[in-house]
PDB file of C-alpha atoms in Angstrom:
ATOM      1  CA  MET R   1     102.861 175.021 101.777  1.00 93.00           C
ATOM      2  CA  ILE R   2     103.140 174.877 105.567  1.00 97.00           C
ATOM      3  CA  GLU R   3     101.456 177.607 107.599  1.00 97.00           C
ATOM      4  CA  LEU R   4     102.428 177.621 111.265  1.00 98.00           C
ATOM      5  CA  ARG R   5      99.724 178.646 113.731  1.00 97.00           C
ATOM      6  CA  PRO R   6     101.507 179.110 117.088  1.00 98.00           C
ATOM      7  CA  PHE R   7      99.537 178.190 120.194  1.00 98.00           C
ATOM      8  CA  ALA R   8      99.877 181.776 121.461  1.00 96.00           C
ATOM      9  CA  SER R   9      98.050 183.051 118.346  1.00 96.00           C
ATOM     10  CA  LEU R  10      94.933 180.917 118.864  1.00 96.00           C
ATOM     11  CA  GLY R  11      91.588 182.407 119.832  1.00 95.00           C
ATOM     12  CA  GLY R  12      89.765 181.219 122.895  1.00 94.00           C
ATOM     13  CA  ALA R  13      88.077 181.929 126.181  1.00 91.00           C
ATOM     14  CA  ASN R  14      88.597 180.945 129.805  1.00 94.00           C
ATOM     15  CA  HIS R  15      85.297 180.092 131.489  1.00 94.00           C
ATOM     16  CA  GLY R  16      86.870 179.017 134.764  1.00 95.00           C
ATOM     17  CA  TRP R  17      85.892 175.348 134.559  1.00 97.00           C
ATOM     18  CA  LEU R  18      86.898 175.337 130.865  1.00 97.00           C
ATOM     19  CA  ASP R  19      89.941 176.955 129.292  1.00 97.00           C
ATOM     20  CA  ALA R  20      89.358 176.614 125.550  1.00 97.00           C
ATOM     21  CA  LYS R  21      91.711 177.474 122.711  1.00 97.00           C
ATOM     22  CA  HIS R  22      90.406 177.450 119.129  1.00 97.00           C
ATOM     23  CA  HIS R  23      92.503 176.701 116.040  1.00 98.00           C
ATOM     24  CA  PHE R  24      89.511 177.785 113.911  1.00 97.00           C
ATOM     25  CA  SER R  25      86.610 180.203 114.374  1.00 96.00           C
ATOM     26  CA  PHE R  26      84.338 178.888 117.117  1.00 94.00           C
ATOM     27  CA  ALA R  27      81.716 180.340 119.465  1.00 88.00           C
ATOM     28  CA  GLU R  28      82.663 183.973 120.214  1.00 86.00           C
ATOM     29  CA  TYR R  29      86.013 183.699 118.417  1.00 91.00           C
ATOM     30  CA  HIS R  30      85.761 184.674 114.755  1.00 92.00           C
ATOM     31  CA  ASP R  31      88.622 184.959 112.293  1.00 91.00           C
ATOM     32  CA  PRO R  32      87.616 184.954 108.608  1.00 92.00           C
ATOM     33  CA  ALA R  33      91.078 183.595 107.710  1.00 89.00           C
ATOM     34  CA  ARG R  34      90.571 180.589 110.009  1.00 93.00           C
ATOM     35  CA  MET R  35      87.104 179.267 109.234  1.00 95.00           C
ATOM     36  CA  HIS R  36      88.086 175.739 108.193  1.00 96.00           C
ATOM     37  CA  TRP R  37      90.815 173.726 106.472  1.00 97.00           C
ATOM     38  CA  GLY R  38      89.175 171.646 103.782  1.00 96.00           C
ATOM     39  CA  ASN R  39      86.385 169.743 105.498  1.00 97.00           C
ATOM     40  CA  LEU R  40      88.068 170.157 108.904  1.00 98.00           C
ATOM     41  CA  ARG R  41      85.880 172.707 110.686  1.00 98.00           C
ATOM     42  CA  VAL R  42      86.923 172.755 114.375  1.00 98.00           C
ATOM     43  CA  TRP R  43      90.028 171.904 116.383  1.00 98.00           C
ATOM     44  CA  ASN R  44      89.600 172.903 120.015  1.00 98.00           C
ATOM     45  CA  ASP R  45      92.280 172.493 122.678  1.00 98.00           C
ATOM     46  CA  ASP R  46      90.214 172.186 125.872  1.00 98.00           C
ATOM     47  CA  THR R  47      91.374 172.086 129.500  1.00 98.00           C
ATOM     48  CA  ILE R  48      88.519 170.922 131.745  1.00 98.00           C
ATOM     49  CA  ALA R  49      88.579 171.289 135.526  1.00 98.00           C
ATOM     50  CA  PRO R  50      87.834 168.257 137.734  1.00 98.00           C
ATOM     51  CA  LYS R  51      84.163 167.425 138.354  1.00 98.00           C
ATOM     52  CA  SER R  52      82.923 169.721 135.576  1.00 98.00           C
ATOM     53  CA  GLY R  53      82.041 169.544 131.916  1.00 96.00           C
ATOM     54  CA  PHE R  54      79.580 170.145 129.116  1.00 95.00           C
ATOM     55  CA  PRO R  55      75.912 169.559 130.067  1.00 95.00           C
ATOM     56  CA  PRO R  56      73.530 167.909 127.545  1.00 96.00           C
ATOM     57  CA  HIS R  57      73.399 169.776 124.226  1.00 96.00           C
ATOM     58  CA  PRO R  58      72.445 168.898 120.632  1.00 96.00           C
ATOM     59  CA  HIS R  59      74.469 168.288 117.468  1.00 96.00           C
ATOM     60  CA  ARG R  60      73.642 167.234 113.931  1.00 96.00           C
ATOM     61  CA  ASP R  61      75.479 166.743 110.630  1.00 96.00           C
ATOM     62  CA  MET R  62      78.986 166.711 112.102  1.00 97.00           C
ATOM     63  CA  GLU R  63      81.686 164.121 112.812  1.00 98.00           C
ATOM     64  CA  ILE R  64      83.090 164.872 116.277  1.00 98.00           C
ATOM     65  CA  ILE R  65      86.336 163.198 117.326  1.00 98.00           C
ATOM     66  CA  THR R  66      87.678 163.574 120.865  1.00 97.00           C
ATOM     67  CA  TYR R  67      91.322 162.754 121.552  1.00 96.00           C
ATOM     68  CA  VAL R  68      92.086 162.635 125.274  1.00 96.00           C
ATOM     69  CA  ARG R  69      95.563 163.936 126.113  1.00 95.00           C
ATOM     70  CA  GLU R  70      95.386 163.837 129.910  1.00 97.00           C
ATOM     71  CA  GLY R  71      92.776 162.619 132.387  1.00 97.00           C
ATOM     72  CA  ALA R  72      89.527 161.158 131.058  1.00 97.00           C
ATOM     73  CA  ILE R  73      86.189 162.238 129.615  1.00 97.00           C
ATOM     74  CA  THR R  74      82.834 160.590 130.358  1.00 97.00           C
ATOM     75  CA  HIS R  75      80.261 160.663 127.561  1.00 97.00           C
ATOM     76  CA  GLN R  76      76.505 160.074 127.746  1.00 97.00           C
ATOM     77  CA  ASP R  77      74.012 160.571 124.919  1.00 96.00           C
ATOM     78  CA  SER R  78      70.377 160.336 123.903  1.00 97.00           C
ATOM     79  CA  LEU R  79      70.990 156.930 122.283  1.00 94.00           C
ATOM     80  CA  GLY R  80      71.779 155.459 125.693  1.00 95.00           C
ATOM     81  CA  ASN R  81      75.535 155.259 125.101  1.00 94.00           C
ATOM     82  CA  LYS R  82      77.788 155.903 128.070  1.00 95.00           C
ATOM     83  CA  GLY R  83      81.539 155.556 128.174  1.00 95.00           C
ATOM     84  CA  ARG R  84      84.742 156.797 129.760  1.00 96.00           C
ATOM     85  CA  THR R  85      87.622 157.603 127.396  1.00 96.00           C
ATOM     86  CA  GLU R  86      91.025 158.085 129.002  1.00 94.00           C
ATOM     87  CA  ALA R  87      94.373 159.546 127.988  1.00 93.00           C
ATOM     88  CA  GLY R  88      95.700 158.255 124.671  1.00 88.00           C
ATOM     89  CA  ASP R  89      92.286 156.983 123.564  1.00 92.00           C
ATOM     90  CA  VAL R  90      89.756 158.296 121.068  1.00 95.00           C
ATOM     91  CA  GLN R  91      85.978 158.570 120.846  1.00 96.00           C
ATOM     92  CA  VAL R  92      83.892 159.399 117.782  1.00 97.00           C
ATOM     93  CA  MET R  93      80.356 160.735 117.638  1.00 97.00           C
ATOM     94  CA  SER R  94      78.584 160.882 114.280  1.00 97.00           C
ATOM     95  CA  ALA R  95      75.835 163.413 114.950  1.00 97.00           C
ATOM     96  CA  GLY R  96      73.919 162.376 111.820  1.00 96.00           C
ATOM     97  CA  THR R  97      70.246 163.376 111.874  1.00 96.00           C
ATOM     98  CA  GLY R  98      70.542 164.603 115.461  1.00 97.00           C
ATOM     99  CA  ILE R  99      71.813 163.622 118.906  1.00 97.00           C
ATOM    100  CA  ARG R 100      72.099 165.115 122.387  1.00 97.00           C
ATOM    101  CA  HIS R 101      75.127 164.367 124.534  1.00 96.00           C
ATOM    102  CA  SER R 102      77.050 165.461 127.596  1.00 97.00           C
ATOM    103  CA  GLU R 103      80.765 165.259 128.295  1.00 97.00           C
ATOM    104  CA  TYR R 104      82.089 165.531 131.833  1.00 97.00           C
ATOM    105  CA  ASN R 105      85.445 165.312 133.517  1.00 98.00           C
ATOM    106  CA  MET R 106      84.406 163.080 136.411  1.00 98.00           C
ATOM    107  CA  GLU R 107      88.008 162.698 137.544  1.00 98.00           C
ATOM    108  CA  ASP R 108      89.849 164.272 140.474  1.00 98.00           C
ATOM    109  CA  VAL R 109      92.432 165.698 138.075  1.00 98.00           C
ATOM    110  CA  THR R 110      92.364 168.137 135.163  1.00 98.00           C
ATOM    111  CA  THR R 111      91.434 166.659 131.783  1.00 98.00           C
ATOM    112  CA  ARG R 112      92.903 167.934 128.535  1.00 98.00           C
ATOM    113  CA  ILE R 113      91.440 167.027 125.160  1.00 98.00           C
ATOM    114  CA  PHE R 114      91.572 167.863 121.488  1.00 98.00           C
ATOM    115  CA  GLN R 115      88.066 168.025 120.074  1.00 97.00           C
ATOM    116  CA  ILE R 116      87.976 167.849 116.284  1.00 98.00           C
ATOM    117  CA  TRP R 117      84.910 168.467 114.102  1.00 98.00           C
ATOM    118  CA  ILE R 118      84.919 167.341 110.471  1.00 98.00           C
ATOM    119  CA  MET R 119      82.081 168.110 108.086  1.00 98.00           C
ATOM    120  CA  PRO R 120      80.435 164.901 106.824  1.00 97.00           C
ATOM    121  CA  THR R 121      80.324 163.950 103.171  1.00 93.00           C
ATOM    122  CA  ARG R 122      77.400 161.569 103.876  1.00 90.00           C
ATOM    123  CA  SER R 123      74.205 162.840 105.447  1.00 89.00           C
ATOM    124  CA  GLY R 124      70.729 161.631 106.407  1.00 92.00           C
ATOM    125  CA  GLU R 125      72.032 158.746 108.526  1.00 95.00           C
ATOM    126  CA  ALA R 126      71.184 157.879 112.122  1.00 96.00           C
ATOM    127  CA  PRO R 127      73.593 159.139 114.786  1.00 97.00           C
ATOM    128  CA  GLY R 128      76.244 156.875 116.292  1.00 96.00           C
ATOM    129  CA  TRP R 129      79.007 156.768 118.887  1.00 96.00           C
ATOM    130  CA  GLY R 130      82.085 154.659 119.543  1.00 94.00           C
ATOM    131  CA  ALA R 131      85.329 154.674 121.508  1.00 92.00           C
ATOM    132  CA  ARG R 132      88.461 152.603 121.343  1.00 88.00           C
ATOM    133  CA  PRO R 133      91.811 152.405 123.119  1.00 82.00           C
ATOM    134  CA  PHE R 134      94.873 153.016 120.992  1.00 75.00           C
ATOM    135  CA  PRO R 135      97.972 151.909 122.909  1.00 64.00           C
ATOM    136  CA  LYS R 136     100.932 154.117 122.076  1.00 69.00           C
ATOM    137  CA  GLY R 137     103.053 151.115 121.133  1.00 73.00           C
ATOM    138  CA  GLU R 138     100.889 150.486 118.069  1.00 74.00           C
ATOM    139  CA  ARG R 139     101.772 153.857 116.583  1.00 76.00           C
ATOM    140  CA  ALA R 140     105.367 154.119 117.781  1.00 84.00           C
ATOM    141  CA  GLY R 141     107.484 155.533 114.984  1.00 92.00           C
ATOM    142  CA  GLN R 142     104.698 155.661 112.425  1.00 93.00           C
ATOM    143  CA  PHE R 143     101.309 157.181 111.628  1.00 94.00           C
ATOM    144  CA  VAL R 144      98.301 154.999 112.490  1.00 92.00           C
ATOM    145  CA  ALA R 145      94.667 155.723 111.558  1.00 93.00           C
ATOM    146  CA  LEU R 146      92.614 156.485 114.672  1.00 94.00           C
ATOM    147  CA  ALA R 147      89.355 157.413 112.911  1.00 96.00           C
ATOM    148  CA  SER R 148      88.686 157.137 109.205  1.00 96.00           C
ATOM    149  CA  GLY R 149      86.095 157.406 106.490  1.00 95.00           C
ATOM    150  CA  TYR R 150      87.869 154.682 104.506  1.00 94.00           C
ATOM    151  CA  ALA R 151      86.702 151.084 104.870  1.00 90.00           C
ATOM    152  CA  ASN R 152      90.190 149.551 104.657  1.00 90.00           C
ATOM    153  CA  ASP R 153      91.349 151.543 107.701  1.00 91.00           C
ATOM    154  CA  GLN R 154      88.368 150.226 109.645  1.00 83.00           C
ATOM    155  CA  THR R 155      88.845 146.575 108.675  1.00 80.00           C
ATOM    156  CA  ASP R 156      92.649 146.395 108.565  1.00 76.00           C
ATOM    157  CA  GLY R 157      93.597 148.805 111.335  1.00 70.00           C
ATOM    158  CA  ASP R 158      90.598 149.011 113.661  1.00 83.00           C
ATOM    159  CA  ALA R 159      90.100 152.742 113.019  1.00 92.00           C
ATOM    160  CA  LEU R 160      86.827 154.162 114.321  1.00 95.00           C
ATOM    161  CA  PRO R 161      84.457 154.907 111.420  1.00 95.00           C
ATOM    162  CA  ILE R 162      83.567 158.462 110.426  1.00 97.00           C
ATOM    163  CA  ARG R 163      81.206 159.503 107.643  1.00 96.00           C
ATOM    164  CA  THR R 164      83.494 161.792 105.750  1.00 96.00           C
ATOM    165  CA  ASP R 165      86.330 161.855 103.241  1.00 96.00           C
ATOM    166  CA  ALA R 166      88.979 162.274 105.931  1.00 97.00           C
ATOM    167  CA  ARG R 167      91.263 160.435 108.292  1.00 97.00           C
ATOM    168  CA  VAL R 168      92.507 161.215 111.812  1.00 97.00           C
ATOM    169  CA  VAL R 169      95.946 159.740 112.454  1.00 95.00           C
ATOM    170  CA  GLY R 170      98.307 159.653 115.399  1.00 94.00           C
ATOM    171  CA  ALA R 171     101.979 158.898 115.944  1.00 94.00           C
ATOM    172  CA  THR R 172     104.477 158.801 118.784  1.00 94.00           C
ATOM    173  CA  LEU R 173     108.067 159.567 117.837  1.00 96.00           C
ATOM    174  CA  ARG R 174     111.231 159.490 119.884  1.00 96.00           C
ATOM    175  CA  ALA R 175     113.655 162.401 119.533  1.00 98.00           C
ATOM    176  CA  GLY R 176     115.400 162.103 116.175  1.00 97.00           C
ATOM    177  CA  GLU R 177     112.863 159.692 114.664  1.00 97.00           C
ATOM    178  CA  THR R 178     111.212 160.475 111.322  1.00 97.00           C
ATOM    179  CA  ALA R 179     107.829 159.354 110.015  1.00 97.00           C
ATOM    180  CA  SER R 180     106.321 159.914 106.577  1.00 97.00           C
ATOM    181  CA  TYR R 181     102.694 160.091 105.512  1.00 97.00           C
ATOM    182  CA  PRO R 182     101.495 159.894 101.862  1.00 97.00           C
ATOM    183  CA  LEU R 183      99.285 162.983 101.851  1.00 97.00           C
ATOM    184  CA  GLY R 184      98.864 163.837  98.155  1.00 96.00           C
ATOM    185  CA  LYS R 185      98.915 167.306  96.620  1.00 95.00           C
ATOM    186  CA  ASP R 186      95.118 167.434  96.348  1.00 96.00           C
ATOM    187  CA  ARG R 187      94.683 166.928 100.114  1.00 97.00           C
ATOM    188  CA  ARG R 188      95.072 169.146 103.164  1.00 98.00           C
ATOM    189  CA  ALA R 189      96.557 168.167 106.504  1.00 98.00           C
ATOM    190  CA  TYR R 190      96.353 169.839 109.884  1.00 98.00           C
ATOM    191  CA  LEU R 191      98.937 168.625 112.405  1.00 98.00           C
ATOM    192  CA  VAL R 192      99.216 169.385 116.127  1.00 98.00           C
ATOM    193  CA  PRO R 193     101.796 167.901 118.516  1.00 98.00           C
ATOM    194  CA  ALA R 194     100.023 166.989 121.746  1.00 96.00           C
ATOM    195  CA  THR R 195     103.468 166.884 123.369  1.00 96.00           C
ATOM    196  CA  GLY R 196     107.018 167.520 122.219  1.00 98.00           C
ATOM    197  CA  ALA R 197     108.180 169.371 119.119  1.00 98.00           C
ATOM    198  CA  VAL R 198     108.634 168.363 115.485  1.00 98.00           C
ATOM    199  CA  LYS R 199     110.062 169.751 112.281  1.00 98.00           C
ATOM    200  CA  ILE R 200     108.329 169.639 108.886  1.00 98.00           C
ATOM    201  CA  ALA R 201     110.735 170.797 106.162  1.00 94.00           C
ATOM    202  CA  ASP R 202     112.250 173.911 107.809  1.00 94.00           C
ATOM    203  CA  VAL R 203     109.226 174.666 110.030  1.00 98.00           C
ATOM    204  CA  THR R 204     109.363 173.859 113.752  1.00 98.00           C
ATOM    205  CA  VAL R 205     106.015 172.957 115.300  1.00 98.00           C
ATOM    206  CA  ASN R 206     105.946 173.001 119.094  1.00 98.00           C
ATOM    207  CA  ALA R 207     103.449 171.351 121.426  1.00 98.00           C
ATOM    208  CA  ARG R 208      99.878 172.572 120.796  1.00 98.00           C
ATOM    209  CA  ASP R 209     100.908 174.666 117.755  1.00 98.00           C
ATOM    210  CA  GLY R 210      98.993 173.946 114.565  1.00 98.00           C
ATOM    211  CA  ALA R 211     100.486 173.379 111.119  1.00 98.00           C
ATOM    212  CA  ALA R 212      98.182 173.793 108.112  1.00 98.00           C
ATOM    213  CA  ILE R 213      99.698 171.830 105.210  1.00 98.00           C
ATOM    214  CA  ARG R 214      98.813 171.529 101.522  1.00 97.00           C
ATOM    215  CA  ASP R 215     100.419 170.952  98.107  1.00 97.00           C
ATOM    216  CA  LEU R 216     102.663 168.250  99.550  1.00 96.00           C
ATOM    217  CA  GLU R 217     102.816 164.765  98.059  1.00 97.00           C
ATOM    218  CA  VAL R 218     104.552 163.150 101.038  1.00 97.00           C
ATOM    219  CA  LEU R 219     104.553 164.679 104.507  1.00 98.00           C
ATOM    220  CA  THR R 220     107.734 163.948 106.474  1.00 98.00           C
ATOM    221  CA  VAL R 221     107.911 164.757 110.188  1.00 98.00           C
ATOM    222  CA  THR R 222     111.057 164.626 112.325  1.00 98.00           C
ATOM    223  CA  ALA R 223     110.802 164.707 116.115  1.00 98.00           C
ATOM    224  CA  LEU R 224     113.052 167.264 117.796  1.00 98.00           C
ATOM    225  CA  GLU R 225     112.160 165.688 121.144  1.00 98.00           C
ATOM    226  CA  ASP R 226     109.905 162.808 122.222  1.00 97.00           C
ATOM    227  CA  SER R 227     106.575 163.746 120.657  1.00 96.00           C
ATOM    228  CA  GLU R 228     102.957 162.647 120.382  1.00 95.00           C
ATOM    229  CA  ILE R 229     101.279 163.869 117.195  1.00 96.00           C
ATOM    230  CA  VAL R 230      97.668 164.097 116.042  1.00 97.00           C
ATOM    231  CA  MET R 231      96.837 164.974 112.430  1.00 98.00           C
ATOM    232  CA  VAL R 232      93.770 165.257 110.198  1.00 98.00           C
ATOM    233  CA  ASP R 233      94.058 164.347 106.507  1.00 98.00           C
ATOM    234  CA  ALA R 234      91.161 166.319 104.994  1.00 96.00           C
ATOM    235  CA  ALA R 235      89.506 166.635 101.606  1.00 93.00           C
TER     236      ALA R 235
END
């Protein structure tokens, strides 16, 4: 089953400094049919104006993955972590028992991010944060784990750790290239092209559209044009 969620159908709000689109119910946007997809709870497509951002605010019991599509995001938290994550790179914050953080676009250009929240399957642990560059060449033509709750992805592929039964993967495909991912019929995937357009079976998924996928043993994606893909494999 592949359910297409076109970008134009997403909820959202434009706050001036922030133009946010929500693949799932979030803040003032509520759709009972789009509450979550397995343990994937939030997928926000955020456009952040230069020299603006999210002031300090709290989180707990959530795995928060930020994928930077354009520009850069600067993070600071109550643990003393501070870091700048730029386009193509990923940061992970495990909110755990509680953390406060801020995220600002300190750049002179617009920043565009995907922010993904996944419900943890382990709780009661101290909060944590990490970021890592993922050069596009390493995931050219194939899916590569960017953040993962599975130890082998962390040791063999340098994926950032998350405390949940899930995996965030990315791929860059040239037009005409195909990549397959062993999903499993008991799993759910949510796929969004950051750029380009892809086809899954007979469904075309354009840039910033969402595709909710289940009951599929092997997921095969064909790029209709040069594409950059982000996907969550969720329990």
